[in-house]
mmCIF file of C-alpha atoms and ligand atoms in Angstrom:
data_model
loop_
_atom_site.group_PDB
_atom_site.id
_atom_site.type_symbol
_atom_site.label_atom_id
_atom_site.label_comp_id
_atom_site.label_asym_id
_atom_site.label_seq_id
_atom_site.Cartn_x
_atom_site.Cartn_y
_atom_site.Cartn_z
ATOM 1 C CA MET Z 1 -27.368 239.535 -4.917
ATOM 2 C CA GLU Z 2 -25.412 240.192 -2.244
ATOM 3 C CA THR Z 3 -21.745 238.187 -2.597
ATOM 4 C CA THR Z 4 -20.235 236.180 -0.112
ATOM 5 C CA LEU Z 5 -16.094 236.478 0.306
ATOM 6 C CA LEU Z 6 -14.725 232.966 1.776
ATOM 7 C CA SER Z 7 -11.976 234.238 3.656
ATOM 8 C CA GLY Z 8 -9.369 231.203 3.968
ATOM 9 C CA LYS Z 9 -7.809 233.895 6.988
ATOM 10 C CA VAL Z 10 -11.780 233.083 9.466
ATOM 11 C CA PHE Z 11 -12.032 229.105 8.312
ATOM 12 C CA ALA Z 12 -8.321 228.662 8.476
ATOM 13 C CA ALA Z 13 -8.209 229.862 11.898
ATOM 14 C CA GLN Z 14 -11.138 227.507 12.627
ATOM 15 C CA LEU Z 15 -9.518 224.921 11.510
ATOM 16 C CA LYS Z 16 -6.392 225.196 13.339
ATOM 17 C CA GLU Z 17 -8.640 225.895 17.025
ATOM 18 C CA GLU Z 18 -10.112 222.702 16.051
ATOM 19 C CA ALA Z 19 -6.751 220.953 15.722
ATOM 20 C CA LYS Z 20 -5.643 222.671 18.673
ATOM 21 C CA ARG Z 21 -8.230 220.904 20.752
ATOM 22 C CA LYS Z 22 -7.738 217.524 19.358
ATOM 23 C CA VAL Z 23 -4.062 217.794 19.712
ATOM 24 C CA GLU Z 24 -5.032 218.536 23.915
ATOM 25 C CA MET Z 25 -7.473 215.705 23.682
ATOM 26 C CA LEU Z 26 -4.567 213.628 22.793
ATOM 27 C CA GLN Z 27 -2.098 214.504 24.966
ATOM 28 C CA GLU Z 28 -4.843 214.188 27.690
ATOM 29 C CA LYS Z 29 -6.284 210.663 26.793
ATOM 30 C CA TYR Z 30 -3.104 208.996 25.145
ATOM 31 C CA GLY Z 31 -0.070 211.238 26.461
ATOM 32 C CA VAL Z 32 0.711 211.752 22.640
ATOM 33 C CA THR Z 33 1.460 215.272 20.856
ATOM 34 C CA PRO Z 34 1.121 214.848 16.925
ATOM 35 C CA GLY Z 35 4.127 215.561 15.220
ATOM 36 C CA LEU Z 36 4.780 216.489 11.649
ATOM 37 C CA ALA Z 37 8.666 216.089 9.929
ATOM 38 C CA VAL Z 38 8.867 218.309 7.192
ATOM 39 C CA ILE Z 39 12.249 217.527 4.336
ATOM 40 C CA ILE Z 40 13.147 220.204 2.524
ATOM 41 C CA VAL Z 41 15.922 219.081 -0.380
ATOM 42 C CA GLY Z 42 18.171 222.070 -1.666
ATOM 43 C CA GLU Z 43 17.273 226.090 -2.053
ATOM 44 C CA ASP Z 44 13.748 226.936 -3.694
ATOM 45 C CA PRO Z 45 12.902 230.237 -2.505
ATOM 46 C CA ALA Z 46 8.995 229.426 -2.598
ATOM 47 C CA SER Z 47 9.400 226.241 -0.934
ATOM 48 C CA LYS Z 48 11.432 228.160 2.386
ATOM 49 C CA VAL Z 49 8.150 230.138 2.296
ATOM 50 C CA TYR Z 50 6.010 227.458 2.479
ATOM 51 C CA VAL Z 51 7.872 225.479 5.305
ATOM 52 C CA ALA Z 52 8.241 228.434 7.435
ATOM 53 C CA ASN Z 53 4.599 228.503 7.166
ATOM 54 C CA LYS Z 54 4.675 225.200 8.498
ATOM 55 C CA GLU Z 55 6.618 225.635 11.118
ATOM 56 C CA LYS Z 56 4.369 228.343 12.136
ATOM 57 C CA GLY Z 57 1.036 225.966 12.300
ATOM 58 C CA CYS Z 58 2.343 223.692 14.136
ATOM 59 C CA HIS Z 59 3.487 226.397 16.387
ATOM 60 C CA GLU Z 60 -0.153 227.411 16.687
ATOM 61 C CA THR Z 61 -1.392 224.072 17.245
ATOM 62 C CA GLY Z 62 0.551 222.210 19.470
ATOM 63 C CA ILE Z 63 2.140 220.266 16.977
ATOM 64 C CA TYR Z 64 5.767 218.479 17.768
ATOM 65 C CA SER Z 65 7.858 220.489 14.281
ATOM 66 C CA GLU Z 66 10.626 219.112 12.878
ATOM 67 C CA VAL Z 67 12.106 220.106 9.505
ATOM 68 C CA ILE Z 68 14.961 218.638 7.816
ATOM 69 C CA ARG Z 69 16.847 220.622 5.891
ATOM 70 C CA MET Z 70 18.785 218.495 3.439
ATOM 71 C CA PRO Z 71 21.923 219.792 0.653
ATOM 72 C CA GLU Z 72 20.461 220.376 -2.568
ATOM 73 C CA ASP Z 73 23.090 217.775 -4.093
ATOM 74 C CA THR Z 74 21.417 214.592 -1.547
ATOM 75 C CA ASP Z 75 20.880 211.845 -4.066
ATOM 76 C CA LYS Z 76 17.705 209.582 -3.849
ATOM 77 C CA GLU Z 77 19.465 207.187 -1.347
ATOM 78 C CA THR Z 78 20.048 209.019 0.902
ATOM 79 C CA LEU Z 79 16.423 210.844 0.408
ATOM 80 C CA LEU Z 80 15.317 207.217 1.186
ATOM 81 C CA ALA Z 81 17.015 206.552 4.284
ATOM 82 C CA GLU Z 82 15.943 209.511 6.124
ATOM 83 C CA ILE Z 83 12.694 208.998 5.441
ATOM 84 C CA ASP Z 84 12.956 205.164 6.403
ATOM 85 C CA ARG Z 85 13.840 206.279 10.078
ATOM 86 C CA LEU Z 86 11.271 208.819 10.254
ATOM 87 C CA ASN Z 87 8.771 206.419 9.462
ATOM 88 C CA HIS Z 88 9.964 204.414 12.546
ATOM 89 C CA ASP Z 89 10.573 207.413 14.886
ATOM 90 C CA ALA Z 90 7.233 206.973 17.154
ATOM 91 C CA LYS Z 91 7.767 211.252 17.831
ATOM 92 C CA ILE Z 92 6.385 211.566 14.166
ATOM 93 C CA HIS Z 93 3.220 210.966 13.161
ATOM 94 C CA GLY Z 94 3.342 212.749 9.507
ATOM 95 C CA ILE Z 95 6.011 213.168 7.198
ATOM 96 C CA LEU Z 96 6.073 215.801 4.547
ATOM 97 C CA VAL Z 97 8.572 216.254 1.253
ATOM 98 C CA GLN Z 98 8.381 219.559 0.355
ATOM 99 C CA LEU Z 99 8.182 219.903 -3.381
ATOM 100 C CA PRO Z 100 9.338 220.282 -6.177
ATOM 101 C CA LEU Z 101 12.581 218.162 -5.931
ATOM 102 C CA PRO Z 102 15.694 219.227 -6.846
ATOM 103 C CA LYS Z 103 16.508 218.112 -10.580
ATOM 104 C CA GLN Z 104 18.833 214.358 -9.779
ATOM 105 C CA ILE Z 105 15.945 213.307 -7.995
ATOM 106 C CA ARG Z 106 12.869 214.378 -9.385
ATOM 107 C CA SER Z 107 12.537 211.647 -12.052
ATOM 108 C CA ALA Z 108 11.978 209.358 -8.774
ATOM 109 C CA GLU Z 109 9.364 211.430 -6.329
ATOM 110 C CA ALA Z 110 6.710 208.706 -6.978
ATOM 111 C CA GLU Z 111 9.124 206.087 -5.391
ATOM 112 C CA ILE Z 112 10.665 208.739 -2.947
ATOM 113 C CA LEU Z 113 6.632 209.980 -2.464
ATOM 114 C CA GLU Z 114 5.459 206.210 -2.057
ATOM 115 C CA ALA Z 115 8.708 205.414 0.890
ATOM 116 C CA ILE Z 116 6.255 207.197 3.022
ATOM 117 C CA SER Z 117 3.878 205.066 5.315
ATOM 118 C CA PRO Z 118 0.853 205.132 3.966
ATOM 119 C CA LEU Z 119 -0.203 206.410 7.313
ATOM 120 C CA LYS Z 120 2.162 209.170 7.888
ATOM 121 C CA ASP Z 121 1.554 210.105 4.598
ATOM 122 C CA VAL Z 122 0.063 214.025 5.944
ATOM 123 C CA ASP Z 123 0.206 215.059 1.858
ATOM 124 C CA GLY Z 124 -2.456 211.893 1.015
ATOM 125 C CA PHE Z 125 -0.101 210.931 -2.158
ATOM 126 C CA HIS Z 126 0.237 207.662 -1.344
ATOM 127 C CA PRO Z 127 -1.597 205.124 -3.780
ATOM 128 C CA ILE Z 128 -2.985 203.733 -0.245
ATOM 129 C CA ASN Z 129 -4.619 206.527 0.223
ATOM 130 C CA VAL Z 130 -5.409 207.790 -3.277
ATOM 131 C CA GLY Z 131 -6.974 204.383 -3.271
ATOM 132 C CA ASN Z 132 -8.827 204.179 0.059
ATOM 133 C CA LEU Z 133 -10.324 208.263 -0.843
ATOM 134 C CA SER Z 134 -11.764 206.853 -4.188
ATOM 135 C CA ILE Z 135 -13.442 203.613 -1.941
ATOM 136 C CA GLY Z 136 -14.652 205.943 1.025
ATOM 137 C CA LYS Z 137 -12.609 204.301 3.474
ATOM 138 C CA ASP Z 138 -10.620 206.284 5.934
ATOM 139 C CA ALA Z 139 -8.064 208.080 4.452
ATOM 140 C CA LEU Z 140 -5.226 211.136 4.528
ATOM 141 C CA VAL Z 141 -6.415 213.261 1.464
ATOM 142 C CA PRO Z 142 -4.478 216.001 -0.297
ATOM 143 C CA CYS Z 143 -4.597 219.394 2.123
ATOM 144 C CA THR Z 144 -5.961 221.524 -0.552
ATOM 145 C CA PRO Z 145 -8.747 220.065 -1.719
ATOM 146 C CA HIS Z 146 -9.762 218.507 1.791
ATOM 147 C CA GLY Z 147 -9.195 222.378 2.811
ATOM 148 C CA CYS Z 148 -11.659 223.326 0.076
ATOM 149 C CA ILE Z 149 -14.304 220.810 1.466
ATOM 150 C CA ARG Z 150 -14.078 221.465 5.322
ATOM 151 C CA MET Z 151 -13.973 225.572 4.077
ATOM 152 C CA LEU Z 152 -18.112 224.220 2.333
ATOM 153 C CA GLU Z 153 -18.986 222.843 5.320
ATOM 154 C CA MET Z 154 -18.033 225.576 7.660
ATOM 155 C CA ALA Z 155 -20.030 228.287 5.177
ATOM 156 C CA GLY Z 156 -22.865 226.122 5.169
ATOM 157 C CA ILE Z 157 -22.777 225.258 2.028
ATOM 158 C CA LYS Z 158 -24.989 222.633 0.226
ATOM 159 C CA VAL Z 159 -22.845 220.170 -1.877
ATOM 160 C CA ALA Z 160 -25.611 216.901 -2.029
ATOM 161 C CA GLY Z 161 -27.658 217.827 -5.824
ATOM 162 C CA LYS Z 162 -25.505 220.483 -6.848
ATOM 163 C CA HIS Z 163 -23.530 220.257 -10.768
ATOM 164 C CA ALA Z 164 -19.581 221.363 -9.573
ATOM 165 C CA VAL Z 165 -17.229 221.755 -12.393
ATOM 166 C CA ILE Z 166 -13.378 221.219 -11.863
ATOM 167 C CA ILE Z 167 -10.937 222.664 -13.898
ATOM 168 C CA GLY Z 168 -7.933 221.049 -13.569
ATOM 169 C CA ARG Z 169 -6.837 216.692 -13.022
ATOM 170 C CA SER Z 170 -4.027 216.818 -10.933
ATOM 171 C CA ASN Z 171 -3.302 214.285 -8.545
ATOM 172 C CA ILE Z 172 -2.569 216.918 -6.136
ATOM 173 C CA VAL Z 173 -5.692 219.070 -6.804
ATOM 174 C CA GLY Z 174 -8.331 218.014 -8.939
ATOM 175 C CA LYS Z 175 -9.285 214.317 -8.930
ATOM 176 C CA PRO Z 176 -9.252 214.051 -5.368
ATOM 177 C CA MET Z 177 -11.597 217.657 -5.221
ATOM 178 C CA ALA Z 178 -13.700 215.054 -7.442
ATOM 179 C CA GLN Z 179 -14.109 212.295 -5.400
ATOM 180 C CA LEU Z 180 -14.529 214.224 -2.184
ATOM 181 C CA LEU Z 181 -17.239 216.136 -4.053
ATOM 182 C CA LEU Z 182 -18.787 213.093 -5.545
ATOM 183 C CA SER Z 183 -18.239 211.436 -1.989
ATOM 184 C CA ARG Z 184 -20.307 214.217 -0.609
ATOM 185 C CA ASN Z 185 -23.160 213.657 -3.674
ATOM 186 C CA ALA Z 186 -22.402 216.318 -6.089
ATOM 187 C CA THR Z 187 -22.988 215.938 -9.362
ATOM 188 C CA VAL Z 188 -19.256 216.304 -10.658
ATOM 189 C CA THR Z 189 -17.772 217.234 -14.121
ATOM 190 C CA VAL Z 190 -13.919 217.360 -14.564
ATOM 191 C CA CYS Z 191 -12.402 219.701 -16.806
ATOM 192 C CA HIS Z 192 -9.045 219.639 -18.712
ATOM 193 C CA SER Z 193 -6.988 220.786 -21.412
ATOM 194 C CA ARG Z 194 -8.133 218.976 -24.080
ATOM 195 C CA THR Z 195 -11.884 219.523 -22.880
ATOM 196 C CA GLU Z 196 -14.289 221.453 -25.641
ATOM 197 C CA ASN Z 197 -16.463 224.020 -24.918
ATOM 198 C CA LEU Z 198 -14.951 224.496 -21.372
ATOM 199 C CA ALA Z 199 -17.431 227.751 -21.156
ATOM 200 C CA ASP Z 200 -20.584 225.628 -21.851
ATOM 201 C CA ILE Z 201 -19.758 223.555 -19.167
ATOM 202 C CA THR Z 202 -17.977 225.874 -16.797
ATOM 203 C CA ARG Z 203 -21.400 228.177 -17.070
ATOM 204 C CA GLN Z 204 -23.916 224.953 -15.837
ATOM 205 C CA ALA Z 205 -21.306 224.884 -12.412
ATOM 206 C CA ASP Z 206 -23.438 225.847 -9.157
ATOM 207 C CA ILE Z 207 -19.811 224.878 -7.578
ATOM 208 C CA LEU Z 208 -17.011 226.115 -9.776
ATOM 209 C CA VAL Z 209 -13.048 224.451 -9.125
ATOM 210 C CA ALA Z 210 -10.352 226.391 -10.873
ATOM 211 C CA ALA Z 211 -7.192 224.546 -10.441
ATOM 212 C CA VAL Z 212 -5.599 225.550 -13.890
ATOM 213 C CA GLY Z 213 -2.418 227.183 -13.065
ATOM 214 C CA ARG Z 214 -2.890 230.200 -15.154
ATOM 215 C CA PRO Z 215 -3.715 233.755 -14.640
ATOM 216 C CA TYR Z 216 -7.320 235.234 -14.985
ATOM 217 C CA PHE Z 217 -8.007 232.110 -16.882
ATOM 218 C CA VAL Z 218 -11.598 232.194 -15.541
ATOM 219 C CA THR Z 219 -13.462 235.572 -16.443
ATOM 220 C CA ALA Z 220 -17.537 236.218 -15.701
ATOM 221 C CA ASP Z 221 -18.824 234.870 -19.303
ATOM 222 C CA MET Z 222 -17.511 231.224 -17.814
ATOM 223 C CA VAL Z 223 -19.667 231.364 -14.345
ATOM 224 C CA LYS Z 224 -23.467 231.376 -13.603
ATOM 225 C CA GLN Z 225 -25.048 233.703 -11.580
ATOM 226 C CA GLY Z 226 -24.888 232.515 -8.135
ATOM 227 C CA ALA Z 227 -22.207 230.475 -8.129
ATOM 228 C CA VAL Z 228 -20.014 228.970 -5.726
ATOM 229 C CA VAL Z 229 -16.179 229.571 -7.186
ATOM 230 C CA ILE Z 230 -12.901 228.078 -5.659
ATOM 231 C CA ASP Z 231 -9.886 229.641 -6.637
ATOM 232 C CA VAL Z 232 -7.131 227.437 -6.114
ATOM 233 C CA GLY Z 233 -5.116 228.932 -8.531
ATOM 234 C CA ILE Z 234 -1.401 230.718 -6.927
ATOM 235 C CA ASN Z 235 0.134 232.662 -10.001
ATOM 236 C CA ARG Z 236 3.069 234.727 -9.376
ATOM 237 C CA LEU Z 237 3.063 237.769 -11.965
ATOM 238 C CA GLU Z 238 5.955 238.947 -13.589
ATOM 239 C CA SER Z 239 5.263 242.553 -11.520
ATOM 240 C CA LYS Z 240 5.165 239.631 -8.231
ATOM 241 C CA LYS Z 241 1.653 239.860 -7.794
ATOM 242 C CA LEU Z 242 0.301 237.054 -6.805
ATOM 243 C CA VAL Z 243 -3.095 236.001 -8.620
ATOM 244 C CA GLY Z 244 -5.578 232.830 -8.763
ATOM 245 C CA ASP Z 245 -6.585 231.029 -11.879
ATOM 246 C CA VAL Z 246 -9.984 233.399 -11.577
ATOM 247 C CA ASP Z 247 -10.118 237.189 -12.792
ATOM 248 C CA PHE Z 248 -11.861 238.130 -8.957
ATOM 249 C CA GLU Z 249 -12.803 241.504 -10.648
ATOM 250 C CA SER Z 250 -15.283 240.629 -13.081
ATOM 251 C CA VAL Z 251 -15.935 237.186 -11.531
ATOM 252 C CA ALA Z 252 -17.147 238.424 -8.058
ATOM 253 C CA PRO Z 253 -20.320 240.679 -8.901
ATOM 254 C CA ILE Z 254 -21.786 237.528 -10.744
ATOM 255 C CA ALA Z 255 -20.972 234.766 -8.156
ATOM 256 C CA GLY Z 256 -22.922 233.892 -5.149
ATOM 257 C CA ALA Z 257 -19.484 233.026 -2.943
ATOM 258 C CA ILE Z 258 -16.201 233.487 -4.214
ATOM 259 C CA THR Z 259 -12.577 232.749 -2.439
ATOM 260 C CA PRO Z 260 -9.825 235.786 -2.837
ATOM 261 C CA VAL Z 261 -6.146 234.691 -3.988
ATOM 262 C CA PRO Z 262 -4.240 235.727 -1.607
ATOM 263 C CA GLY Z 263 -6.114 234.885 1.792
ATOM 264 C CA GLY Z 264 -8.277 232.097 0.272
ATOM 265 C CA VAL Z 265 -7.795 228.734 -0.265
ATOM 266 C CA GLY Z 266 -3.635 228.577 -0.194
ATOM 267 C CA LEU Z 267 -4.282 229.065 3.863
ATOM 268 C CA LEU Z 268 -7.037 226.789 4.167
ATOM 269 C CA THR Z 269 -3.770 224.010 3.077
ATOM 270 C CA ILE Z 270 -1.967 224.832 5.760
ATOM 271 C CA ALA Z 271 -4.439 224.368 8.517
ATOM 272 C CA MET Z 272 -5.937 221.545 6.775
ATOM 273 C CA LEU Z 273 -2.080 219.837 7.231
ATOM 274 C CA MET Z 274 -2.045 220.525 11.251
ATOM 275 C CA GLN Z 275 -5.593 218.392 10.507
ATOM 276 C CA ASN Z 276 -3.806 215.829 8.592
ATOM 277 C CA THR Z 277 -1.358 215.516 10.988
ATOM 278 C CA VAL Z 278 -3.936 215.156 14.242
ATOM 279 C CA PHE Z 279 -5.486 212.572 11.733
ATOM 280 C CA ALA Z 280 -2.568 210.786 11.615
ATOM 281 C CA ALA Z 281 -1.629 210.359 15.069
ATOM 282 C CA GLU Z 282 -5.018 209.318 15.886
ATOM 283 C CA LEU Z 283 -5.008 206.896 12.932
ATOM 284 C CA GLN Z 284 -1.513 205.271 14.562
ATOM 285 C CA ILE Z 285 -3.016 205.623 17.682
ATOM 286 C CA LYS Z 286 -5.582 202.830 16.724
HETATM 287 P P1 LIG G 1 -0.937 220.692 -12.464
HETATM 288 O O1 LIG G 1 -0.180 221.605 -13.658
HETATM 289 O O2 LIG G 1 -0.918 220.303 -12.455
HETATM 290 O O3 LIG G 1 -2.506 220.839 -13.548
HETATM 291 C C1 LIG G 1 -3.372 222.054 -14.185
HETATM 292 C C2 LIG G 1 -4.626 221.214 -14.642
HETATM 293 O O4 LIG G 1 -5.401 222.503 -15.476
HETATM 294 C C3 LIG G 1 -4.477 220.254 -15.564
HETATM 295 O O5 LIG G 1 -5.187 218.856 -15.188
HETATM 296 C C4 LIG G 1 -4.496 220.732 -17.012
HETATM 297 O O6 LIG G 1 -5.354 219.755 -17.961
HETATM 298 C C5 LIG G 1 -5.931 221.907 -16.444
HETATM 299 N N1 LIG G 1 -4.891 222.691 -17.764
HETATM 300 C C6 LIG G 1 -4.539 223.692 -18.143
HETATM 301 N N2 LIG G 1 -4.736 224.373 -19.174
HETATM 302 C C7 LIG G 1 -5.958 224.719 -19.156
HETATM 303 C C8 LIG G 1 -7.192 224.741 -19.955
HETATM 304 N N3 LIG G 1 -6.668 225.475 -21.066
HETATM 305 N N4 LIG G 1 -8.058 224.349 -19.895
HETATM 306 C C9 LIG G 1 -8.493 223.508 -19.277
HETATM 307 N N5 LIG G 1 -7.921 223.276 -18.412
HETATM 308 C C10 LIG G 1 -6.528 223.470 -18.983
HETATM 309 O O7 LIG G 1 -1.390 221.922 -11.337
HETATM 310 P P2 LIG G 1 -1.880 221.625 -10.060
HETATM 311 O O8 LIG G 1 -3.597 221.182 -10.077
HETATM 312 O O9 LIG G 1 -0.600 220.940 -8.957
HETATM 313 O O10 LIG G 1 -2.285 222.670 -9.655
HETATM 314 C C11 LIG G 1 -3.029 224.176 -10.332
HETATM 315 C C12 LIG G 1 -3.132 225.440 -9.020
HETATM 316 O O11 LIG G 1 -3.529 225.262 -8.099
HETATM 317 C C13 LIG G 1 -1.758 226.024 -9.418
HETATM 318 O O12 LIG G 1 -1.259 227.950 -9.416
HETATM 319 C C14 LIG G 1 -0.484 225.820 -8.150
HETATM 320 O O13 LIG G 1 0.728 226.529 -8.050
HETATM 321 C C15 LIG G 1 -2.023 226.327 -6.704
HETATM 322 N N6 LIG G 1 -1.851 224.849 -6.301
HETATM 323 C C16 LIG G 1 -2.062 225.465 -5.279
HETATM 324 C C17 LIG G 1 -2.293 225.426 -3.825
HETATM 325 C C18 LIG G 1 -2.980 225.930 -2.759
HETATM 326 O O14 LIG G 1 -1.999 226.015 -1.828
HETATM 327 N N7 LIG G 1 -3.872 226.755 -3.265
HETATM 328 C C19 LIG G 1 -1.893 223.822 -3.481
HETATM 329 C C20 LIG G 1 -1.645 223.194 -4.774
HETATM 330 C C21 LIG G 1 -1.588 223.839 -5.964
HETATM 331 P P3 LIG G 1 -4.285 218.261 -18.506
HETATM 332 O O15 LIG G 1 -4.162 217.717 -17.868
HETATM 333 O O16 LIG G 1 -4.376 217.949 -19.753
HETATM 334 O O17 LIG G 1 -2.881 219.018 -19.160
#
């Protein structure tokens, strides 16, 4: 059986094209250009790359973009004041605070993220959005799992009735991924570091999502023949090589479909941020 390579590049291009059309529609119908503000505190090199990619995504889709660069030693009050200003800025429909935050304010992360208006919370981390997702109401949904679900839809992969197994239960990936799959009628199992007999469970998966943060964690013996394997992991090896959580070489021949790293879920995440910004603008127009 042929393995389908689920190229993030192809699906991200479709998502961005769709976002671009929606931006044009909002401009024509309401005279509104969706706007995204990204706040970056400090000099984390990986964060700088992500922020540059976000700016590029805005440029490609016609979204108005602001990047607010704050010094490494910014205190909580100053950051909260900036978020408050953006909450009231009519040009801005989406606000994203780039993580990780510098040490002195890291412990206040939850308070900082909750200060973002739920209507502008394009990362989908605010408890109101988390709650709305879990009860099936309109919600801004975290970009990475949301991008994975849209990819499955675009690839024509059936989710209803399938057994989806997720390795990882973070608030950013694992839990919202579980909610999204459940809402689409999959039977969902969530595994984590305390799960016993992990491979026995993952071998039952029709759809296997790896969001662990450990290079080459998922090996061929953990995967059922023909399974759809979504690799969310982004791990930088000492050699600087970027790899996922899945041992692609050994798993790809068994899988029915698989996402590569790089070139997979990471690209979908950025594209989905553009979609979320458009959706946030739509919610605010409503
Ligand atoms: P977290 O570290 O928050 O969560 C990792 C999860 O994996 C935890 O639930 C943990 O379990 C579980 N886990 C750890 N070790 C094991 C193990 N031995 N067996 C089973 N489960 C285990 O990571 P994130 O969810 O934030 O990210 C996961 C990966 O996805 C990372 O590589 C990250 O870089 C990447 N990522 C990629 C994105 C993209 O755009 N492609 C976006 C976001 C993240 P427990 O809860 O018990 O500790």
